[in-house]
XYZ file of C-alpha atoms in Angstrom:
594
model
C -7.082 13.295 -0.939
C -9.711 13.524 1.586
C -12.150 16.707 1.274
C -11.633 19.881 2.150
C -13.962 21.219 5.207
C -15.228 24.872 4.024
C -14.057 27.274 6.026
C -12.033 30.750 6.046
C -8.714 30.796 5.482
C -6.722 31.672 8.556
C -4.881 34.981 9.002
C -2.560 35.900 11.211
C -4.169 37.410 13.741
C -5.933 34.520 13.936
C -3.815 33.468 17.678
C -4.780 37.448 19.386
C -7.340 36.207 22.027
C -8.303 32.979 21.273
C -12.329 34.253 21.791
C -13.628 30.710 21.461
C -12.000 29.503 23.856
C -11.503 31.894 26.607
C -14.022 31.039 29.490
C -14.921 31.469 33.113
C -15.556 27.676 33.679
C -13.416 24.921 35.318
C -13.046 22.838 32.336
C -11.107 19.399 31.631
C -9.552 18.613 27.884
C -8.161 15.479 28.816
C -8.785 12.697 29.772
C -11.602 12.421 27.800
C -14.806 10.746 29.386
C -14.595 7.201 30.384
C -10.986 6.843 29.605
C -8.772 3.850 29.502
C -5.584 3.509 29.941
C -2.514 0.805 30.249
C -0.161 3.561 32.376
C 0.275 3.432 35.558
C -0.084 7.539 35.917
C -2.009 10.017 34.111
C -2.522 14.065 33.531
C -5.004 15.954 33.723
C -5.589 18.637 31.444
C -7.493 21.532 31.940
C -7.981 25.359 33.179
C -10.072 27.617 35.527
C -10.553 31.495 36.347
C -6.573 32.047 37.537
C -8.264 33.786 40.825
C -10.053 30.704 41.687
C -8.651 27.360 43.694
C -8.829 24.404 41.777
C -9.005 21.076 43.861
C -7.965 17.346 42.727
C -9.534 15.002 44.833
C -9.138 17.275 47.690
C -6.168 19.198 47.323
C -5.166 22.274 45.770
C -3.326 22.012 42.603
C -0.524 24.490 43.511
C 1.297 24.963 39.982
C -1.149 26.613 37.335
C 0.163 28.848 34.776
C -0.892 32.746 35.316
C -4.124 32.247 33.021
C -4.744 29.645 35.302
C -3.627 26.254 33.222
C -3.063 23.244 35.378
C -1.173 19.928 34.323
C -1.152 17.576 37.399
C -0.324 14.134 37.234
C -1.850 11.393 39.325
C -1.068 7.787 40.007
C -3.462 4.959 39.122
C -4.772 2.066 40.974
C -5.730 -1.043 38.467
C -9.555 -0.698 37.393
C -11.779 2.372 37.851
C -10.412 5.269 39.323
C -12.909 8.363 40.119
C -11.412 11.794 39.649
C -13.038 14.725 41.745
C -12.083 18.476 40.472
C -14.131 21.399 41.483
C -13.901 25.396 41.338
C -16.346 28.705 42.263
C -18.676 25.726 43.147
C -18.598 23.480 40.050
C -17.628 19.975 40.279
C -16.251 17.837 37.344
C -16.083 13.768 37.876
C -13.697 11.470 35.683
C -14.089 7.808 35.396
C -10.561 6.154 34.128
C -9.949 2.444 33.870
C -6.467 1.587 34.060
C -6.276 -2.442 32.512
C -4.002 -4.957 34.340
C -0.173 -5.639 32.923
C -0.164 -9.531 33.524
C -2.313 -11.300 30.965
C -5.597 -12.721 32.016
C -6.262 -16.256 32.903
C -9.309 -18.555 31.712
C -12.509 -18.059 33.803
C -13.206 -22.001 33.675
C -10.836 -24.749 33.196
C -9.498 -24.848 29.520
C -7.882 -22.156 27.199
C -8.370 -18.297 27.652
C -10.944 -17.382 24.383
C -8.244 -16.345 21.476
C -4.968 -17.018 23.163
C -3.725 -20.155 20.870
C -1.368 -19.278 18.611
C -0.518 -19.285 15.797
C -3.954 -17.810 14.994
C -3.014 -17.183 10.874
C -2.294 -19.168 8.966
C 1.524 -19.904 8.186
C 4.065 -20.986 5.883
C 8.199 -21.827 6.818
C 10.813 -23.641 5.401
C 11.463 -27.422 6.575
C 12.851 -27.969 9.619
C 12.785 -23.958 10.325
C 11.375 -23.451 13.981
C 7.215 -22.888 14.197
C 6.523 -21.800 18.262
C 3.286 -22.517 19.668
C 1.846 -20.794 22.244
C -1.341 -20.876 25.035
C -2.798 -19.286 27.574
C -4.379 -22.348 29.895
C -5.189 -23.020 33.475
C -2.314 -23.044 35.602
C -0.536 -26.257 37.049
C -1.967 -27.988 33.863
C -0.256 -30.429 30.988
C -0.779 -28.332 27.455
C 0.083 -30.899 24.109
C -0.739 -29.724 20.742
C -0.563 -31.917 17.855
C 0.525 -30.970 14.081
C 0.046 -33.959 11.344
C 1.369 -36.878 13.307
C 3.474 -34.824 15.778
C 2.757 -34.118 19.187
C 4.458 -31.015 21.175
C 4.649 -30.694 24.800
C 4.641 -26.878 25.791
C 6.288 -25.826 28.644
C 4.986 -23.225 31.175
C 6.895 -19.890 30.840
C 6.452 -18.307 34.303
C 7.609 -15.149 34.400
C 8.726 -13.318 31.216
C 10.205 -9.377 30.202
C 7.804 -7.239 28.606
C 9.345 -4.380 26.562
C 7.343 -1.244 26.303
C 5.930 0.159 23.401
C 8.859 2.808 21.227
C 6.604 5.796 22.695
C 7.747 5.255 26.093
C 11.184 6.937 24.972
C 9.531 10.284 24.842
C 8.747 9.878 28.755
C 12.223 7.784 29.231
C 10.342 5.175 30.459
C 11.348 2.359 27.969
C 13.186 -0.179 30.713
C 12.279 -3.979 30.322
C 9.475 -5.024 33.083
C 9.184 -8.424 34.360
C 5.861 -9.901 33.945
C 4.255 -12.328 35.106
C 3.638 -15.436 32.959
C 1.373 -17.926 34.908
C -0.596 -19.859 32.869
C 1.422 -18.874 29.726
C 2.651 -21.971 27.459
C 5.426 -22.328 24.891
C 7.228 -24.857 22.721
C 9.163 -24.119 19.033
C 9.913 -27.175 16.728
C 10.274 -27.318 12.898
C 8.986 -29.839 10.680
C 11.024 -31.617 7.847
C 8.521 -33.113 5.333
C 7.104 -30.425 2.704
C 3.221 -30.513 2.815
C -0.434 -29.208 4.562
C -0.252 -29.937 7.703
C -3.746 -28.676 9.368
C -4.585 -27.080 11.972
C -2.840 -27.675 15.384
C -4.772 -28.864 18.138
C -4.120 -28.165 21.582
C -5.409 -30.190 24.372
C -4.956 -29.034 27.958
C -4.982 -31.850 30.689
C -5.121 -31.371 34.649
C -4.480 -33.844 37.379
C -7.678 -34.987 37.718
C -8.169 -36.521 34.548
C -10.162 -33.802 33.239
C -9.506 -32.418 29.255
C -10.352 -29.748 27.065
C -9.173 -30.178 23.466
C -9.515 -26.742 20.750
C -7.981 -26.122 17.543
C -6.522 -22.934 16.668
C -7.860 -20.545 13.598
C -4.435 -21.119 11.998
C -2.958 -23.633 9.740
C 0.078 -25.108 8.875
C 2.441 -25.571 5.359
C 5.576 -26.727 5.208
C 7.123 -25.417 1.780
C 8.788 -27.481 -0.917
C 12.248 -26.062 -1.601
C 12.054 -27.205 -5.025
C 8.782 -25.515 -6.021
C 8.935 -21.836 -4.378
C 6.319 -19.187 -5.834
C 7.412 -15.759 -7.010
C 5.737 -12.465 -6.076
C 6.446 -9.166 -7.719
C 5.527 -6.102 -6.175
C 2.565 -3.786 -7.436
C 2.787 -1.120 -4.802
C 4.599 2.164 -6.059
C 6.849 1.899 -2.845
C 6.220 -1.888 -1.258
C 6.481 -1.347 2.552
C 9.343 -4.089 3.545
C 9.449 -5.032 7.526
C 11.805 -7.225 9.666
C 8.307 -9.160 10.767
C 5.159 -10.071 9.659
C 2.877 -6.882 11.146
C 3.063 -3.465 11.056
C 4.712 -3.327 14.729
C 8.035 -4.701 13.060
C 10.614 -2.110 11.826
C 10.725 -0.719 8.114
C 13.302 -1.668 5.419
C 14.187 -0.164 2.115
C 11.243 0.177 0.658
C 11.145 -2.038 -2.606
C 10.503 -0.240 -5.911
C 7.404 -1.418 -7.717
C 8.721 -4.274 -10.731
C 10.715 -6.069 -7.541
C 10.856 -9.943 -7.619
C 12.060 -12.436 -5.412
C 10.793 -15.471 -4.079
C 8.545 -16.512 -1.471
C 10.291 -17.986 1.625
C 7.328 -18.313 4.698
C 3.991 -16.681 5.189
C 2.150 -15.739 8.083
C -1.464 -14.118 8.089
C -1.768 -11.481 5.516
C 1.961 -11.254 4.761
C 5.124 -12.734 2.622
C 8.491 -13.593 3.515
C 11.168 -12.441 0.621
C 14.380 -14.711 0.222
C 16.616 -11.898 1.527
C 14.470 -11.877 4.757
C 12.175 -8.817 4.517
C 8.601 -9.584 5.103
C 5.734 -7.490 2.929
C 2.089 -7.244 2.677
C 0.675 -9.504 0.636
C -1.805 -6.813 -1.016
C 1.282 -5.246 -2.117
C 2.381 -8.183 -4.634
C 1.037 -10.434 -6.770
C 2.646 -13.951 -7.396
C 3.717 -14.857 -10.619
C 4.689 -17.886 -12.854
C 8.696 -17.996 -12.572
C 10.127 -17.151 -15.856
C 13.347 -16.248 -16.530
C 16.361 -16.647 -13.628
C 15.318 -15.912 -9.651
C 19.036 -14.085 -9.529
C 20.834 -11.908 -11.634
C 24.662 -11.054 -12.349
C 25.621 -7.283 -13.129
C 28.534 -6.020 -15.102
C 28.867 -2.279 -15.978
C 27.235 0.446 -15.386
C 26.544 4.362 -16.424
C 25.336 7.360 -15.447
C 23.547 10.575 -16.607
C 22.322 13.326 -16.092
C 18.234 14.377 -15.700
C 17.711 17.954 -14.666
C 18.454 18.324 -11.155
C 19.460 14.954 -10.429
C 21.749 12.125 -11.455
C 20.688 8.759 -12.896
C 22.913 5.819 -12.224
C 21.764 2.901 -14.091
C 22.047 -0.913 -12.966
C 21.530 -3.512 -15.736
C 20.432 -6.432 -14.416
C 18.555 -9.849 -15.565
C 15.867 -9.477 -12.862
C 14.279 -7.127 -10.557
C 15.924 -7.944 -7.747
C 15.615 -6.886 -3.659
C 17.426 -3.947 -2.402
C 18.590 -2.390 0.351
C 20.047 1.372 0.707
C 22.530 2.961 4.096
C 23.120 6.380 3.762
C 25.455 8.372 5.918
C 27.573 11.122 6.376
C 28.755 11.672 2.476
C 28.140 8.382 0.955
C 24.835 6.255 -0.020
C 25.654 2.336 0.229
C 23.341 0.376 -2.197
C 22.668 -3.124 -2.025
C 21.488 -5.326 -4.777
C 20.361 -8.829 -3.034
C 20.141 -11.993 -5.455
C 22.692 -10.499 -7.199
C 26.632 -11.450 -8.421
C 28.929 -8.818 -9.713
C 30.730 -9.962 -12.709
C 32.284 -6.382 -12.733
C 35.327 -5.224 -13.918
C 35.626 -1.778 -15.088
C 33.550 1.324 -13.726
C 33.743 4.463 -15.267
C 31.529 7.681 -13.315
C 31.748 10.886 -15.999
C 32.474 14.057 -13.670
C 29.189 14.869 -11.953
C 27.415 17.035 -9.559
C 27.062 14.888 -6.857
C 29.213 11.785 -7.127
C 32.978 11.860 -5.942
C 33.522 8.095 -6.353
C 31.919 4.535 -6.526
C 33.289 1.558 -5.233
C 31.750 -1.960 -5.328
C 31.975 -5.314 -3.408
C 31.116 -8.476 -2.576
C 30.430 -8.437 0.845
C 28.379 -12.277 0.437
C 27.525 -14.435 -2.384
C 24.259 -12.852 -2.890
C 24.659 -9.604 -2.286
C 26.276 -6.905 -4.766
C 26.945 -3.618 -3.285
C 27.641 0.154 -4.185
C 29.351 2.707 -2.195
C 28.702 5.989 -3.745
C 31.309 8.774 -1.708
C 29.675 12.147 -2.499
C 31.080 15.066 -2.757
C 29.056 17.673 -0.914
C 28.509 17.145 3.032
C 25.065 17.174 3.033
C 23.044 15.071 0.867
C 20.146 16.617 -0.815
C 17.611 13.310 -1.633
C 17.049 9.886 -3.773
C 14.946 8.186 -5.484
C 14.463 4.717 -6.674
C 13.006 2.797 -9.767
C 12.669 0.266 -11.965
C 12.666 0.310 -15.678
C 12.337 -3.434 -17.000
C 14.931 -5.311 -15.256
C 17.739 -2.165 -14.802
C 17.582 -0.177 -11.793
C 17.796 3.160 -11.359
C 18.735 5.514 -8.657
C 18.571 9.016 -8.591
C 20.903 11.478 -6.887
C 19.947 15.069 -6.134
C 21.760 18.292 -7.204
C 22.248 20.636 -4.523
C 20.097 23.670 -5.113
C 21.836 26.517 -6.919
C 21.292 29.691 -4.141
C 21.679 33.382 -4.696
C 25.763 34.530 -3.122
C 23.181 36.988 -0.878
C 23.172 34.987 2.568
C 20.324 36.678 3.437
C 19.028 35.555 0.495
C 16.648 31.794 -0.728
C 16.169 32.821 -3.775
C 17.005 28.781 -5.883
C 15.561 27.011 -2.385
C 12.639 25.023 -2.727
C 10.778 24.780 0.665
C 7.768 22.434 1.036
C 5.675 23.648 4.905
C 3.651 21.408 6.150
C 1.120 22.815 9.029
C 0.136 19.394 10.831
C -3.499 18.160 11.704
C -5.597 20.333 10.246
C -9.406 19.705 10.643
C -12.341 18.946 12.905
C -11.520 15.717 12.574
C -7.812 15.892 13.452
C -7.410 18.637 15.923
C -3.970 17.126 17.268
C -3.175 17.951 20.682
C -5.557 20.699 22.852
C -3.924 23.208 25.297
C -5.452 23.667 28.562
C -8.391 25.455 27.745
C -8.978 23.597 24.275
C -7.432 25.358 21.648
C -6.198 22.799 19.115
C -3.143 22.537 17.730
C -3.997 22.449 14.157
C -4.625 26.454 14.825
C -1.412 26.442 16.603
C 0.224 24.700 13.542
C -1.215 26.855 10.988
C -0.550 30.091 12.465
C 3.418 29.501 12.590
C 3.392 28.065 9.052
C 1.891 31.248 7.567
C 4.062 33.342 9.480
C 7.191 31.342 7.989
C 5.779 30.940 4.936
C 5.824 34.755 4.199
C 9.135 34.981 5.973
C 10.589 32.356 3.570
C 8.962 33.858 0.952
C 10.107 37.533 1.619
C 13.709 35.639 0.899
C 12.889 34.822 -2.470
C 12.460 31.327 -1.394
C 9.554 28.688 -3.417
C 7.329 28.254 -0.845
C 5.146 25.042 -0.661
C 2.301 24.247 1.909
C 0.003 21.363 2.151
C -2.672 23.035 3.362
C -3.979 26.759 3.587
C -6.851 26.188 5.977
C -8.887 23.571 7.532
C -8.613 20.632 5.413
C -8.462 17.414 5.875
C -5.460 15.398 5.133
C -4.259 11.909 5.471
C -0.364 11.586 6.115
C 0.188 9.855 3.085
C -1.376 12.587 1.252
C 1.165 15.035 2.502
C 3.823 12.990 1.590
C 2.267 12.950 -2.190
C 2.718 16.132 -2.033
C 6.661 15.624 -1.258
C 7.501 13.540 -3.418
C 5.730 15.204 -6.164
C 7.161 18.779 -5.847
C 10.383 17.066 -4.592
C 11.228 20.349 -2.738
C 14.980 20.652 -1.655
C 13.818 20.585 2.503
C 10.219 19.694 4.046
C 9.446 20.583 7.135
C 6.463 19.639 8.992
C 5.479 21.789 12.431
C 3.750 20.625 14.995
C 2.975 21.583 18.669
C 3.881 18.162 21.300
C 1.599 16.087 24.015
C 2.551 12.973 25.494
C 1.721 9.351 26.738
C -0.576 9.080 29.547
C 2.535 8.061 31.953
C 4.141 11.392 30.756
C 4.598 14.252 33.450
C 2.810 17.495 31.556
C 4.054 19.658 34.499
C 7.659 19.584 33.823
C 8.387 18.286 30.459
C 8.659 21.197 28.063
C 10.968 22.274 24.989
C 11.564 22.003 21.375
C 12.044 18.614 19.829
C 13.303 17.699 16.124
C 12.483 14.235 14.617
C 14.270 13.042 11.126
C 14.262 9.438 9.864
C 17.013 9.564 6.987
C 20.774 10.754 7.565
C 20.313 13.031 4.828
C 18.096 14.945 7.003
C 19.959 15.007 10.073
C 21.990 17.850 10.138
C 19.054 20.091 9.693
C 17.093 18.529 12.680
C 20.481 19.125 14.860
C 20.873 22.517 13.474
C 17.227 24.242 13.806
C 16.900 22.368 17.061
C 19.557 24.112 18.440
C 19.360 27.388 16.822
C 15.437 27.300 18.035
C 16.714 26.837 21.823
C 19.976 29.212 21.750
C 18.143 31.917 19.659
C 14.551 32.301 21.914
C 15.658 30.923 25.262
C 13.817 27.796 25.073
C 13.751 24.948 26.751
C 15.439 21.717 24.863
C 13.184 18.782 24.253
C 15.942 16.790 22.086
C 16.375 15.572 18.990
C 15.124 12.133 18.047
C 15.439 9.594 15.251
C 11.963 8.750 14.378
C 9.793 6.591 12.053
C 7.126 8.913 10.881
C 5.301 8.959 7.752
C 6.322 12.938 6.999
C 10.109 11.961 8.246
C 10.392 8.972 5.584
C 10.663 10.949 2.160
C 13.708 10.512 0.279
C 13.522 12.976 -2.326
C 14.640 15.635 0.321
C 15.705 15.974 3.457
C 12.475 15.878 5.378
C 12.388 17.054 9.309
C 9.391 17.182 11.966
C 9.141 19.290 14.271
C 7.594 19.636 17.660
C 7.911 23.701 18.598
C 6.457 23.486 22.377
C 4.399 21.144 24.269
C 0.686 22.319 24.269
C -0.321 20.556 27.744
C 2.273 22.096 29.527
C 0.319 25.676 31.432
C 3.342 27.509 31.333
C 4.421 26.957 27.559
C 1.146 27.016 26.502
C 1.456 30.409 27.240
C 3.608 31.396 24.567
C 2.047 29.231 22.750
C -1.709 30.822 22.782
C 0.394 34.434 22.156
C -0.035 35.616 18.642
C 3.308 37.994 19.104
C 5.225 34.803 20.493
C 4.467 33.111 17.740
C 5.316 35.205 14.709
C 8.637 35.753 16.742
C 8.898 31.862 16.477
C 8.115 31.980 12.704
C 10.918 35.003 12.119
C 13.437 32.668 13.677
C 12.131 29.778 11.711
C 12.825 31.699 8.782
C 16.226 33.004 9.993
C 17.671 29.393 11.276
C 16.568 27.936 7.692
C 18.091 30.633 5.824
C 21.373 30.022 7.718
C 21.338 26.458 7.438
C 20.666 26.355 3.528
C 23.915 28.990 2.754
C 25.919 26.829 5.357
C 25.054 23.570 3.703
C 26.576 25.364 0.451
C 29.701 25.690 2.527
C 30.115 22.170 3.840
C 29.539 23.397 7.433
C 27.617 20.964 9.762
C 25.397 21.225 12.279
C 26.888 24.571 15.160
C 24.339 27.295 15.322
């Protein structure tokens, strides 16, 4: 955990008149000073006495909330652009630098300063494709040479840049052409096992002149018949379809997981069934034993609230888990069934089980469950057998109105001087925001006999990761973490407004659908959608575990109901109300219709 800052615990009256930050001043919250930025548009931020003009380079900003909140957004020329505001005679200049989209070329003949690639070192199979890539000066012959081989890469041209996953949330994420001059590119793969170096790439114009680098990565081509091992040390190792933190996340791999080691590239491992994991999560080991197992029966049994199915098997192997609508699909990679009989004892949660085949080296489990919503699992090793828990559904009072058996963990996002979140228009942070919601609906919940846990009661400063601790400690039967919104610079603040739900695991999308759209029908708000989402508090298993976005702090107008303490305890009180409905309908096998 990181420390706690000292401070007063919030009440909730805390959102009345917002004294620090009322003011008479023109003031700007964002940008910040000397900003920079890759969008081609940005907002501005900020507020002034509602009775006073406000003008952006020039003109009057016409739409400003009736405390006088303004959201504007303006276009952006490539480089420095020089923002003018000024109210009642006081003048505010912003400096923001938007960079170029096509990649820079070399100032002098040769190779642009860190564009050969690859720059880590790297490991593949044989004859398994390696790419090489430059950026030179144009109209030029680029050769690199590997061992005794010598690669001609071609010039690219133009190539299709795909934005980063935020640009959904502005509905901006269409492929844009880009241009490519100076870009070079070749794949080949390599059949002898072995060091190979260090490529070197030479770059060659007409007139005979030649500049020759090597890049900062190396070469191995590994021996089939002498693959390491790696097991994984991590509590939960973080699997990904690529080599960097940019590439989507896998079943996470319990800690005791071994497989072997198939490429490498910079600081990570490639697994045999193709996921690709830090190397600071594993350590390699001497292979002992078999690199594959075979499974034949199985059993389960019971362990307080949840359901243990065992997997023997000879090794630790990979795995993979889909989860859906009723069932829970486990995959054991590496791994032949030699089964023949299954017997499931009649349980809590588990209808059926069915197995197959579906490749040589893949086993897999379909568990059908028997309730409609699915209420969280967890997975372990113990020695070589598996073991994945299933969740009980939580045993409510008959009283609708009623929690009492719910186990509710609130999570009031940001929370510190350090992490203020997003800032309304006159600077109010949402941490406050947060906080002041959470209380309300914590006493609400609570009021309904309902457990009630919160991962912070003040300011304190917490990682993600530490809130999710927290989870998956008091593996409460729903988590819920509330948040106010902002957006990308290329975002319109002006007209984007509404209440959005983010989840990550089926189990947890019925409640994002639900509260969503009981939030909007229930206090005439505006609809912001709901969104699958990789986000540390949306990734639990244990429980269904939903984020929420309540309102869009840079927007003037919402802000205003967002800055009003009596808006937000009726936001709270229908909090309470949708998750109270939602729990006794979930007991029902009713889905997602407010």
């Amino acid at each position: 955990m990181k420390k706690v800052v000292p401070s007063a615990l919030f009440t909730l009256t805390a959102l009345t008149s917002l004294p620090a930050y009322a003011n008479d001043a023109l003031q700007v919250v964002y940008p910040p000073a000397d900003h920079q930025t890759a969008a081609d548009r940005i907002f501005i931020i900020g507020t002034a006495p509602p009775d006073s003009p406000v003008r952006l380079n020039g003109t009057v900003i016409q739409d400003r909330s009736v405390s006088g909140h303004f959201a504007p957004s303006i276009p952006l020329a490539v480089g420095e652009n020089v923002v003018t505001l000024d109210a009642q005679g006081q003048q505010l200049t912003l400096r923001i630098t938007r960079s170029p989209s096509d990649p820079p070329l070399p100032s002098q003949f040769g190779f642009l300063d860190n564009s050969l690639q690859p720059a880590v070192d790297l490991a593949r199979m044989p004859h398994e494709p390696i790419c090489f890539r430059a950026i030179a000066t144009p109209n030029s012959q680029v050769l690199v040479t590997v061992g005794s081989q010598q690669i001609k890469l071609l010039p690219v041209g133009e190539s299709v840049e795909l934005p980063p996953n935020s640009a959904v949330l502005t509905l901006n994420n269409q492929p844009q052409p880009q241009r490519a001059n100076g870009v070079y590119q070749n794949c080949t793969g390599f059949a002898d096992p072995g060091f190979l170096g260090s490529p070197q790439f030479q770059v060659t114009r007409a007139t005979g002149d030649r500049v020759a680098q090597v890049s900062d990565g190396s070469i191995t081509i590994l021996d089939p018949a002498n693959i390491e091992m790696v097991e994984v040390t991590a509590s939960q190792g973080v699997a990904r379809t690529g080599p960097s933190t940019n590439h989507s996340r896998l079943t996470p791999l319990p800690q005791g997981t071994q497989a072997r080691i198939t490429g490498a590239e910079g600081d990570w491992w490639r697994l045999d069934y193709g996921a690709w994991i830090k190397k600071a999560e594993t350590q390699t080991i001497p292979r002992q034993g078999p690199t594959q197992s075979i499974i034949r029966s199985l059993k389960s049994r019971s362990a307080g609230d949840w359901t243990e199915v065992v997997f023997p098997l000879q090794t630790p192997v990979p795995i993979s888990v889909e989860q859906g609508d009723r069932f829970l699909r486990l995959t054991l990679h590496n791994t032949t069934a030699q089964t023949d009989t299954i017997f499931v004892p009649p349980d809590a949660v588990i209808e059926r089980l069915d197995w197959s085949q579906p490749s040589p080296q893949q086993a897999t489990y379909r568990f059908q469950l028997k309730a409609e919503q699915a209420w969280g699992y967890k997975l372990r090793y113990e020695g070589t057998s598996l073991i994945l828990s299933l969740r009980h559904p939580p045993q409510l009072s008959r009283d609708r109105r009623s929690l009492q058996g719910a186990k509710i963990l609130l999570d009031a996002g940001h929370g510190s001087e350090n992490d203020l979140g997003a800032r309304g228009p006159n600077g109010y942070p949402e941490k406050d925001a947060n906080l002041f919601v959470t209380q309300v609906l914590q006493r609400e919940l609570e009021n309904r006999g309902a457990e009630v846990i919160m991962t912070r009661l003040a300011e304190e400063d917490l990682y993600p990761q530490d809130r999710v601790a927290v989870i998956e400690q008091r593996e409460p039967h729903l988590a819920v973490s509330l948040h106010f919104n902002a957006l990308p610079d290329n975002g319109d603040a002006l007209k984007t407004q509404g209440i959005g739900a983010f989840w990550y695991h089926p189990q947890a999308y019925d409640f994002s659908v639900f509260i969503h759209d009981y939030l909007v029908n229930r206090l005439g708000r505006k609809s912001y959608g709901v969104f699958w989402n990789n986000l540390a508090l949306t990734r639990p298993t244990v429980s269904p575990s939903v984020l929420l976005e309540l309102g869009f702090m840079i927007n003037p107008e919402e802000f205003e109901w967002i800055s009003d303490s009596k808006a937000q305890t009726q936001l709270g009180k229908a909090l309470a109300d949708g998750i109270t409905l939602w729990f006794h309908r979930s007991q029902t096998g009713e889905r997602a219709q407010p």
